[in-house]
Short mmCIF file of C-alpha atoms in Angstrom, two decimals:
data_model
loop_
_atom_site.label_atom_id
_atom_site.label_comp_id
_atom_site.label_asym_id
_atom_site.label_seq_id
_atom_site.Cartn_x
_atom_site.Cartn_y
_atom_site.Cartn_z
CA MET A 1 117.15 93.84 142.43
CA ARG A 2 118.66 93.11 139.06
CA ARG A 3 120.71 90.04 138.67
CA LEU A 4 123.54 89.87 136.42
CA ILE A 5 125.05 86.86 134.34
CA THR A 6 127.69 87.07 131.93
CA ALA A 7 127.68 83.79 129.71
CA ALA A 8 130.00 83.09 127.13
CA GLY A 9 128.76 81.09 124.33
CA ALA A 10 125.78 79.80 126.27
CA ALA A 11 127.37 76.63 127.42
CA THR A 12 128.41 77.77 130.95
CA LEU A 13 125.75 78.50 133.56
CA VAL A 14 126.47 81.60 134.75
CA LEU A 15 124.55 82.54 137.91
CA LEU A 16 125.11 85.89 138.91
CA THR A 17 123.08 89.00 140.13
CA ALA A 18 123.56 92.41 140.66
CA ALA A 19 121.66 95.04 142.14
CA GLY A 20 121.10 97.77 139.45
CA THR A 21 124.37 98.78 138.50
CA THR A 22 126.12 97.16 141.33
CA LEU A 23 126.82 93.57 141.39
CA ALA A 24 124.71 90.34 141.25
CA CYS A 25 122.58 88.76 143.93
CA GLY A 26 121.86 85.03 143.96
CA GLY A 27 119.74 82.77 146.40
CA LEU A 28 121.64 81.07 149.00
CA ILE A 29 119.86 78.29 150.83
CA GLY A 30 120.70 78.57 154.47
CA PRO A 31 121.01 75.71 156.84
CA ASN A 32 117.40 76.42 157.92
CA GLY A 33 116.11 76.40 154.47
CA ALA A 34 115.76 80.04 154.18
CA VAL A 35 116.83 81.75 151.04
CA ASN A 36 119.35 84.40 151.69
CA LEU A 37 120.91 86.85 149.03
CA LEU A 38 124.40 86.29 147.73
CA ARG A 39 126.04 88.87 145.37
CA THR A 40 127.94 87.42 142.67
CA THR A 41 129.26 88.31 139.19
CA THR A 42 130.02 86.45 135.92
CA PHE A 43 130.96 87.05 132.51
CA ALA A 44 131.27 84.54 129.57
CA GLY A 45 132.54 84.88 125.98
CA TYR A 46 132.08 82.50 123.00
CA HIS A 47 134.71 82.54 120.05
CA ASP A 48 136.02 79.94 117.92
CA GLY A 49 134.00 77.07 119.60
CA ILE A 50 135.45 78.00 123.07
CA GLU A 51 133.37 79.31 125.65
CA HIS A 52 135.32 81.49 128.24
CA TYR A 53 133.34 81.93 131.28
CA VAL A 54 134.24 84.26 134.05
CA THR A 55 132.17 84.39 137.27
CA SER A 56 132.56 85.86 140.43
CA PHE A 57 131.60 83.89 143.51
CA GLU A 58 130.94 86.42 146.29
CA PHE A 59 131.60 86.02 150.00
CA ALA A 60 128.47 86.24 151.82
CA GLY A 61 129.80 85.93 155.44
CA GLY A 62 128.62 83.45 158.08
CA GLY A 63 130.77 81.17 160.14
CA GLY A 64 130.51 78.13 157.85
CA ALA A 65 131.07 77.45 154.25
CA PHE A 66 128.55 77.67 151.34
CA GLY A 67 128.53 77.24 147.77
CA SER A 68 126.82 77.00 144.26
CA ILE A 69 126.26 74.23 141.77
CA VAL A 70 126.52 75.35 138.17
CA PRO A 71 125.42 73.13 135.19
CA LEU A 72 128.06 73.38 132.32
CA PRO A 73 127.66 72.43 128.64
CA GLY A 74 130.82 70.40 128.43
CA VAL A 75 133.89 69.36 130.15
CA PRO A 76 136.01 72.48 131.07
CA SER A 77 139.63 72.28 129.58
CA ASN A 78 140.72 75.05 132.18
CA VAL A 79 139.49 76.49 135.44
CA GLU A 80 141.55 79.37 136.77
CA ARG A 81 141.33 82.78 138.39
CA GLY A 82 139.60 85.26 136.36
CA GLY A 83 140.05 89.00 135.63
CA ASP A 84 138.89 91.50 138.01
CA TRP A 85 136.86 93.85 136.12
CA THR A 86 135.47 92.21 133.06
CA LEU A 87 131.78 92.20 134.32
CA GLN A 88 132.11 95.70 135.59
CA ARG A 89 133.31 96.89 132.19
CA LEU A 90 130.46 94.94 130.53
CA LEU A 91 127.58 96.61 132.69
CA ARG A 92 129.21 100.07 132.01
CA GLU A 93 128.83 99.47 128.24
CA THR A 94 125.22 98.78 128.44
CA GLU A 95 124.20 100.91 131.48
CA PRO A 96 126.42 103.89 131.02
CA VAL A 97 124.53 106.12 133.07
CA GLU A 98 125.17 104.14 136.26
CA ASP A 99 128.21 104.79 137.95
CA PHE A 100 129.79 101.85 139.61
CA GLY A 101 133.10 101.00 140.07
CA PHE A 102 124.31 69.47 122.45
CA GLU A 103 124.90 66.56 121.92
CA ARG A 104 123.68 63.99 124.43
CA LEU A 105 126.39 63.30 126.94
CA SER A 106 125.00 60.14 128.55
CA ALA A 107 125.41 59.79 132.24
CA ALA A 108 124.89 56.80 134.08
CA SER A 109 122.53 57.62 136.97
CA ALA A 110 122.41 54.17 138.83
CA ALA A 111 121.40 55.20 142.45
CA GLY A 112 124.27 55.02 144.78
CA GLU A 113 127.07 55.49 142.26
CA SER A 114 129.21 58.47 142.83
CA ALA A 115 129.68 61.30 140.57
CA GLU A 116 133.14 61.32 138.65
CA VAL A 117 135.13 64.13 139.71
CA LEU A 118 137.10 65.45 136.63
CA LEU A 119 139.00 68.55 138.23
CA GLU A 120 139.61 70.17 141.62
CA THR A 121 141.34 73.36 142.07
CA LYS A 122 141.32 75.99 144.66
CA ILE A 123 140.97 79.65 143.81
CA ASP A 124 141.66 81.85 146.61
CA ALA A 125 139.10 80.73 149.46
CA LEU A 126 137.04 78.69 146.92
CA ASP A 127 136.95 75.02 146.52
CA ILE A 128 136.13 74.27 142.88
CA THR A 129 134.91 70.76 141.66
CA VAL A 130 134.11 69.86 138.23
CA LEU A 131 131.93 67.01 138.37
CA LYS A 132 130.21 64.30 135.78
CA GLY A 133 127.33 62.30 136.68
CA GLY A 134 123.48 61.99 136.73
CA GLY A 135 121.27 64.26 138.94
CA ASP A 136 121.22 61.67 141.50
CA GLN A 137 124.91 61.29 141.40
CA VAL A 138 125.81 64.82 141.55
CA GLY A 139 123.13 65.24 144.18
CA THR A 140 124.56 62.53 146.34
CA TRP A 141 128.14 64.03 145.98
CA ALA A 142 126.75 67.62 146.88
CA LYS A 143 125.05 66.02 149.93
CA ASP A 144 127.99 64.02 151.05
CA HIS A 145 130.30 67.06 150.83
CA GLY A 146 128.05 69.23 152.94
CA PHE A 147 125.70 70.80 150.53
CA ARG A 148 122.23 71.42 151.62
CA LEU A 149 120.08 70.83 148.71
CA PRO A 150 116.58 72.49 148.32
CA PRO A 151 113.46 70.25 147.73
CA ASP A 152 113.44 71.06 143.99
CA ALA A 153 117.04 70.04 143.53
CA PRO A 154 116.49 66.30 142.44
CA GLU A 155 114.28 67.45 139.67
CA VAL A 156 116.46 70.41 138.55
CA LEU A 157 119.72 68.39 138.46
CA ASP A 158 117.98 65.75 136.63
CA PHE A 159 116.67 68.46 134.24
CA TYR A 160 120.36 69.43 133.34
CA ALA A 161 122.14 66.06 133.67
CA GLU A 162 119.73 64.61 130.84
CA ARG A 163 121.32 67.15 128.59
CA SER A 164 124.86 67.41 130.11
CA PRO A 165 126.18 65.66 132.96
CA ILE A 166 128.87 68.13 133.74
CA PHE A 167 128.48 70.36 136.91
CA LEU A 168 130.69 72.75 138.79
CA ALA A 169 130.36 73.03 142.47
CA ALA A 170 131.90 75.88 144.12
CA SER A 171 132.24 75.99 147.84
CA PHE A 172 133.48 78.92 149.85
CA ASP A 173 135.36 78.33 153.00
CA ALA A 174 134.35 81.11 155.07
CA ALA A 175 137.07 80.16 157.44
CA ALA A 176 139.89 80.63 154.61
CA ALA A 177 138.17 83.75 153.48
CA ALA A 178 138.44 85.29 156.81
CA GLU A 179 142.09 84.40 156.90
CA ARG A 180 142.53 86.08 153.56
CA GLY A 181 140.83 89.21 154.81
CA GLN A 182 137.79 88.82 152.47
CA GLN A 183 135.09 91.11 153.45
CA LEU A 184 131.41 90.80 152.82
CA GLY A 185 130.48 90.94 149.15
CA ASP A 186 134.09 90.49 148.17
CA GLY A 187 134.13 88.46 144.91
CA THR A 188 136.66 85.96 143.67
CA PRO A 189 136.37 85.75 139.73
CA VAL A 190 136.66 82.29 138.33
CA HIS A 191 137.33 81.74 134.58
CA VAL A 192 136.07 78.61 133.20
CA THR A 193 137.21 77.55 129.30
CA VAL A 194 134.71 75.05 128.04
CA PRO A 195 134.86 73.92 124.31
CA THR A 196 131.48 73.85 123.04
CA PRO A 197 129.71 73.75 119.60
CA ASN A 198 126.98 76.21 120.58
CA PRO A 199 126.46 78.02 123.84
CA TRP A 200 123.53 77.91 126.08
CA VAL A 201 122.61 79.76 129.37
CA PRO A 202 121.27 77.74 131.96
CA LEU A 203 118.25 79.96 133.30
CA ARG A 204 115.96 77.32 135.13
CA ILE A 205 118.55 76.77 137.89
CA LEU A 206 118.16 80.51 138.95
CA GLY A 207 114.89 79.36 140.48
CA LEU A 208 116.47 76.68 142.59
CA GLY A 209 115.02 76.84 146.15
CA LYS A 210 112.50 79.75 145.09
CA ASN A 211 108.72 78.85 145.31
CA GLY A 212 106.84 79.31 141.98
CA GLN A 213 105.91 83.02 142.49
CA GLU A 214 109.01 84.42 143.52
CA ARG A 215 110.51 86.80 141.03
CA ILE A 216 113.73 86.00 139.16
CA GLU A 217 115.39 89.02 137.67
CA ALA A 218 118.59 88.93 135.76
CA ASP A 219 120.47 90.53 133.14
CA VAL A 220 122.27 88.18 130.45
CA TYR A 221 124.85 89.38 128.42
CA LEU A 222 125.86 87.60 125.27
CA LEU A 223 129.15 88.50 123.24
CA THR A 224 129.23 86.30 119.97
CA ASP A 225 131.11 86.25 117.00
CA ARG A 226 127.92 86.97 114.94
CA LYS A 227 124.22 87.58 115.19
CA PRO A 228 122.68 84.79 117.21
CA VAL A 229 119.32 83.01 117.25
CA MET A 230 117.86 82.30 120.47
CA LEU A 231 115.13 80.29 122.13
CA PRO A 232 112.81 80.96 123.76
CA VAL A 233 112.61 84.55 124.02
CA GLY A 234 109.61 86.64 124.57
CA ARG A 235 107.67 88.33 127.27
CA GLU A 236 105.60 85.12 127.93
CA ASN A 237 108.83 83.36 129.01
CA GLY A 238 110.09 86.33 131.11
CA LEU A 239 112.97 87.05 128.65
CA LEU A 240 113.17 90.41 126.79
CA ILE A 241 116.15 91.64 124.47
CA GLU A 242 117.38 94.71 126.03
CA HIS A 243 120.25 95.56 124.04
CA ASN A 244 121.33 94.32 120.36
CA ALA A 245 124.23 95.87 118.66
CA PRO A 246 127.72 95.38 117.40
CA ALA A 247 130.37 95.36 120.24
CA THR A 248 132.22 98.62 120.16
CA GLU A 249 136.04 98.37 119.47
CA LEU A 250 136.53 100.27 122.85
CA LEU A 251 134.51 97.55 124.66
CA LEU A 252 136.25 94.77 123.00
CA ASN A 253 139.73 96.46 123.52
CA ASP A 254 138.82 96.93 127.40
CA LEU A 255 137.67 93.49 127.79
CA ARG A 256 140.69 91.95 125.95
CA SER A 257 143.14 93.82 128.40
CA ASP A 258 141.82 92.23 131.35
CA LYS A 259 143.49 89.00 132.73
CA GLY A 260 143.09 86.09 130.85
CA MET A 261 140.78 87.92 128.25
CA GLU A 262 143.44 87.66 125.32
CA TRP A 263 140.87 85.63 123.62
CA ILE A 264 138.36 88.41 122.90
CA PRO A 265 138.00 88.78 119.22
CA GLU A 266 138.37 91.90 117.03
CA SER A 267 134.68 92.15 116.25
CA GLY A 268 131.53 90.84 117.80
CA TRP A 269 127.92 91.21 118.75
CA LEU A 270 126.74 92.24 122.02
CA THR A 271 123.14 91.14 123.44
CA LYS A 272 121.56 91.84 126.57
CA ILE A 273 118.65 89.95 127.81
CA GLY A 274 116.70 90.94 130.65
CA VAL A 275 115.06 88.23 132.56
CA ASP A 276 111.99 89.08 134.76
CA ALA A 277 109.94 86.06 135.39
CA THR A 278 108.56 84.02 138.02
CA ALA A 279 110.25 80.80 139.23
CA ALA A 280 107.34 78.74 137.69
CA GLN A 281 107.56 80.82 134.42
CA LEU A 282 111.41 80.01 134.12
CA LYS A 283 111.36 76.30 133.19
CA HIS A 284 113.56 76.55 130.16
CA ASP A 285 117.14 77.52 129.44
CA LEU A 286 118.35 79.89 126.66
CA ALA A 287 119.45 78.05 123.73
CA ILE A 288 121.80 80.09 121.36
CA ASP A 289 122.84 79.29 117.80
CA ALA A 290 125.82 81.49 117.17
CA SER A 291 126.96 79.20 114.19
CA GLY A 292 125.07 81.30 111.65
CA GLN A 293 122.74 78.04 110.79
CA GLY A 294 119.93 79.78 112.78
CA GLN A 295 118.83 76.84 114.55
CA PRO A 296 118.91 76.94 118.29
CA SER A 297 118.53 73.63 119.86
CA LEU A 298 115.37 72.61 121.64
CA VAL A 299 117.52 70.37 123.59
CA ALA A 300 119.72 73.11 124.67
CA ALA A 301 116.53 75.05 125.78
CA GLY A 302 115.30 72.13 127.79
CA MET A 303 112.26 71.85 125.67
CA LYS A 304 113.12 68.34 124.30
CA LEU A 305 115.14 65.64 125.75
CA PRO A 306 118.35 64.56 123.82
CA GLY A 307 117.93 62.03 121.43
CA PRO A 308 119.20 60.63 118.01
CA ALA A 309 116.77 62.20 115.92
CA GLN A 310 116.44 65.86 117.37
CA ALA A 311 115.49 68.32 114.81
CA PRO A 312 116.67 72.15 115.40
CA VAL A 313 114.26 74.73 115.21
CA PRO A 314 114.19 75.88 111.58
CA THR A 315 115.45 79.31 110.90
CA ASP A 316 112.34 80.82 109.80
CA ASN A 317 110.59 79.29 112.79
CA ALA A 318 113.11 80.77 115.14
CA LEU A 319 112.78 84.17 113.48
CA ALA A 320 109.07 84.07 113.66
CA LEU A 321 109.17 83.32 117.37
CA VAL A 322 111.52 86.37 118.01
CA LEU A 323 109.56 88.59 115.60
CA ALA A 324 106.41 87.59 117.05
CA SER A 325 107.68 88.82 120.57
CA SER A 326 108.81 92.11 118.86
CA LEU A 327 112.41 91.25 119.88
CA LEU A 328 115.40 91.77 117.92
CA LEU A 329 117.76 88.84 117.23
CA ILE A 330 121.43 89.14 118.32
CA ALA A 331 124.57 87.49 117.00
CA ALA A 332 127.54 87.75 119.09
CA ALA A 333 130.68 85.99 119.90
CA VAL A 334 130.76 86.58 123.54
CA VAL A 335 128.10 86.17 126.12
CA GLY A 336 127.85 88.22 129.15
CA VAL A 337 125.21 87.50 131.56
CA ARG A 338 124.37 88.97 134.71
CA LEU A 339 122.01 86.63 136.64
CA GLY A 340 121.31 85.36 140.12
CA ARG A 341 123.16 82.28 141.31
CA PRO A 342 121.27 79.77 143.34
CA SER A 343 123.48 78.77 145.86
CA ILE A 344 123.44 75.85 147.99
CA THR A 345 124.73 75.88 151.56
CA PRO A 346 126.81 73.07 152.84
CA ALA A 347 125.58 72.21 156.34
CA GLN A 348 127.90 73.29 159.14
CA MET B 1 106.40 67.65 172.62
CA LEU B 2 103.42 66.66 175.03
CA VAL B 3 100.76 67.86 172.26
CA LEU B 4 102.55 65.68 169.70
CA LEU B 5 102.63 62.65 172.06
CA ALA B 6 98.99 63.11 172.85
CA ALA B 7 97.94 63.54 169.43
CA LEU B 8 99.62 60.29 168.55
CA SER B 9 98.14 58.31 171.35
CA THR B 10 94.77 58.78 169.77
CA ILE B 11 95.61 57.35 166.54
CA VAL B 12 98.38 54.80 167.02
CA SER B 13 98.86 51.62 168.97
CA GLY B 14 101.60 49.33 168.48
CA CYS B 15 104.02 49.03 165.70
CA ALA B 16 105.26 45.48 165.49
CA SER B 17 102.74 42.96 164.15
CA ALA B 18 102.16 44.26 160.70
CA GLU B 19 103.39 41.13 159.15
CA ALA B 20 100.81 39.00 160.81
CA ALA B 21 98.01 41.34 159.46
CA GLY B 22 99.58 41.34 156.02
CA THR B 23 98.67 44.90 155.09
CA SER B 24 101.27 46.79 153.34
CA VAL B 25 101.52 50.14 151.60
CA GLU B 26 104.22 51.30 149.28
CA ILE B 27 104.93 54.86 149.14
CA GLY B 28 107.61 56.25 146.78
CA ILE B 29 109.14 59.63 147.12
CA ARG B 30 110.61 61.02 143.73
CA TYR B 31 111.17 64.77 143.08
CA SER B 32 110.16 65.74 146.69
CA ARG B 33 106.74 64.34 146.03
CA PHE B 34 104.85 61.38 147.59
CA HIS B 35 103.70 58.58 145.05
CA PRO B 36 100.69 57.93 145.57
CA ALA B 37 99.65 61.18 147.48
CA ASN B 38 96.62 59.33 148.60
CA VAL B 39 96.36 56.17 150.44
CA THR B 40 93.46 54.42 152.11
CA VAL B 41 94.06 52.16 154.93
CA PRO B 42 91.59 50.16 157.23
CA ARG B 43 90.93 51.14 160.83
CA GLY B 44 92.30 49.31 163.77
CA ARG B 45 94.71 46.99 161.85
CA PRO B 46 98.52 46.91 161.69
CA VAL B 47 99.68 48.49 158.44
CA THR B 48 103.29 48.43 157.42
CA PHE B 49 104.14 51.59 155.32
CA VAL B 50 107.10 50.68 152.99
CA ILE B 51 108.40 54.14 152.23
CA ARG B 52 111.25 54.50 149.53
CA ASN B 53 113.19 57.46 148.68
CA ASP B 54 114.63 57.76 145.31
CA ASP B 55 115.81 61.24 145.71
CA PRO B 56 119.52 62.04 146.42
CA ILE B 57 118.18 64.13 149.55
CA ASP B 58 116.79 63.22 152.77
CA HIS B 59 113.08 63.13 153.36
CA GLU B 60 110.48 62.64 156.05
CA TRP B 61 107.29 60.82 156.44
CA ILE B 62 105.34 62.15 159.25
CA ILE B 63 101.76 61.31 159.79
CA GLY B 64 99.10 62.92 162.39
CA SER B 65 96.74 65.39 163.32
CA GLU B 66 97.11 69.08 162.20
CA ALA B 67 98.36 69.74 165.86
CA VAL B 68 101.17 67.09 165.22
CA HIS B 69 102.28 68.90 162.11
CA GLU B 70 102.15 72.08 163.71
CA ALA B 71 104.38 70.94 166.37
CA HIS B 72 106.81 69.68 163.84
CA ARG B 73 106.60 72.93 161.73
CA THR B 74 108.26 74.70 164.57
CA GLY B 75 110.36 71.71 165.93
CA SER B 76 113.75 71.16 165.90
CA GLU B 77 114.42 67.39 165.76
CA ALA B 78 116.80 66.74 163.02
CA HIS B 79 116.08 63.08 162.77
CA HIS B 80 113.08 60.83 163.40
CA ASP B 81 113.36 57.08 164.29
CA GLY B 82 111.70 56.83 167.72
CA ARG B 83 108.04 56.84 166.91
CA PRO B 84 106.25 54.69 164.08
CA THR B 85 104.33 57.91 162.52
CA GLU B 86 107.73 59.78 162.42
CA VAL B 87 110.21 58.32 159.96
CA THR B 88 113.35 59.99 158.51
CA VAL B 89 114.01 58.38 154.96
CA PRO B 90 117.72 59.08 153.98
CA ALA B 91 118.26 59.78 150.47
CA LEU B 92 118.14 56.98 148.21
CA SER B 93 116.98 54.47 151.02
CA THR B 94 113.78 52.62 151.93
CA ARG B 95 112.26 52.53 155.40
CA GLU B 96 109.51 50.49 156.98
CA THR B 97 107.17 51.48 159.71
CA THR B 98 104.20 49.79 161.26
CA VAL B 99 101.19 51.79 162.40
CA THR B 100 97.82 51.07 163.52
CA LEU B 101 95.39 53.66 163.24
CA ALA B 102 92.53 53.52 165.91
CA GLU B 103 90.08 56.15 164.34
CA ALA B 104 88.46 56.54 160.97
CA GLY B 105 88.91 59.77 159.36
CA SER B 106 91.68 61.55 157.61
CA LEU B 107 95.31 62.58 158.16
CA GLU B 108 98.12 64.19 156.45
CA PHE B 109 101.40 62.99 155.81
CA LEU B 110 104.04 65.53 155.41
CA CYS B 111 107.75 66.04 154.90
CA HIS B 112 108.67 68.70 157.52
CA LEU B 113 112.47 69.49 156.23
CA PRO B 114 112.77 73.13 155.51
CA GLY B 115 110.88 74.02 152.25
CA HIS B 116 109.42 70.72 151.59
CA GLU B 117 105.93 70.93 152.79
CA ALA B 118 105.57 74.18 150.83
CA TYR B 119 107.12 72.48 147.60
CA GLY B 120 104.36 70.07 147.85
CA MET B 121 105.46 67.24 149.90
CA SER B 122 102.24 66.20 151.41
CA GLY B 123 99.56 63.56 151.06
CA THR B 124 96.52 62.27 152.54
CA LEU B 125 95.81 59.29 154.48
CA THR B 126 92.18 58.05 154.86
CA VAL B 127 91.50 55.61 157.43
CA GLU B 128 88.27 53.50 156.83
CA GLY B 129 86.22 51.42 158.96
#
């Protein structure tokens, strides 16, 4: 099963999955700890230092609530209902045969302190909360709000909080969904706007709640202004560049015509990265330098902790890494990623 | 439950006089792992285990024979506080329990919350004497 993540600019974590040309499947941690499948869809674009992130949280049924926690690269300036078909159009672009309709943001992590709630909004049956805090704080907030975190959550939350203490928690109220007449698999698109100097795509969180040998498959679409340099890529990391070309005018026009997508630029570069890795293998995120400097951040990739003397990877080295992997580099302005979203079930 | 209680009776007696013995063992929990994962205690003397959970999620510290653990793997108790060898340690908290282990040998201590044992939340207690 292929997972689809659409990520704009790299900053937002899009946890989406799609089966083949359909939509996405993400891990859902049930009340008994079992991992179920949840279908979600996401798209993100990066242009003029702003990441626009559209992800679809799909209703998985059941009598209670469930949700997801998504690490973000910065504080969103807006969270609203997204367009209805952006992701599908992007899929069509790269799978035409298919027919389907950092800088360090320090965060106090003192035990017992609560995460700071930066934003709360409701989109259809989804309760969206943007949080700022350390891993323990966000974990405590999630626990206090009924999320059932898997055993790897404390370490994974710290992994992200050490680089960016911003998280988006999305909780699906099944009762509200039922009142709205939402059916199993129906998605609610959410558009997150995040100013960020360079995008990154959180990948490690896709393994949340999975054992080390479970496979993670996802498609990550990047649409950026120029050809990006990324870190890491390569078969040894389970990341392969599967599409690398200028975005067509038709695609950009189509994307721009969807709700809230007026920001889509006149030109851009489309990259598709296939993720096929075990959870144990996927220990890093995807750092993207869309600035033209050719220096993807080791911090953004999760290979180094943030600090005052962080040296980015020199362009030549980054290129060597990519070339050694027999992969093409991609520069783009918008990032579309198809991935699996690890979701966490609020206790009943 | 009978299996579990029978197993416990062979390894545990009393739970209130650890202070007098002065034997205390600290076990930390971080990132869903026990630290240390290997502990040695004397046979026949009360030992107070101080279990500190530094994770933002709940954990358990359950010690016993394989029969005990097997019972818990399929059990349904959501919370443990009635037996000294079975302790729920809520998120970011510390719990103490005192146990006297009557027989020398080796026992496992585990967290039986869903997925935690498979994730690696296990340790070994060696009883010497």
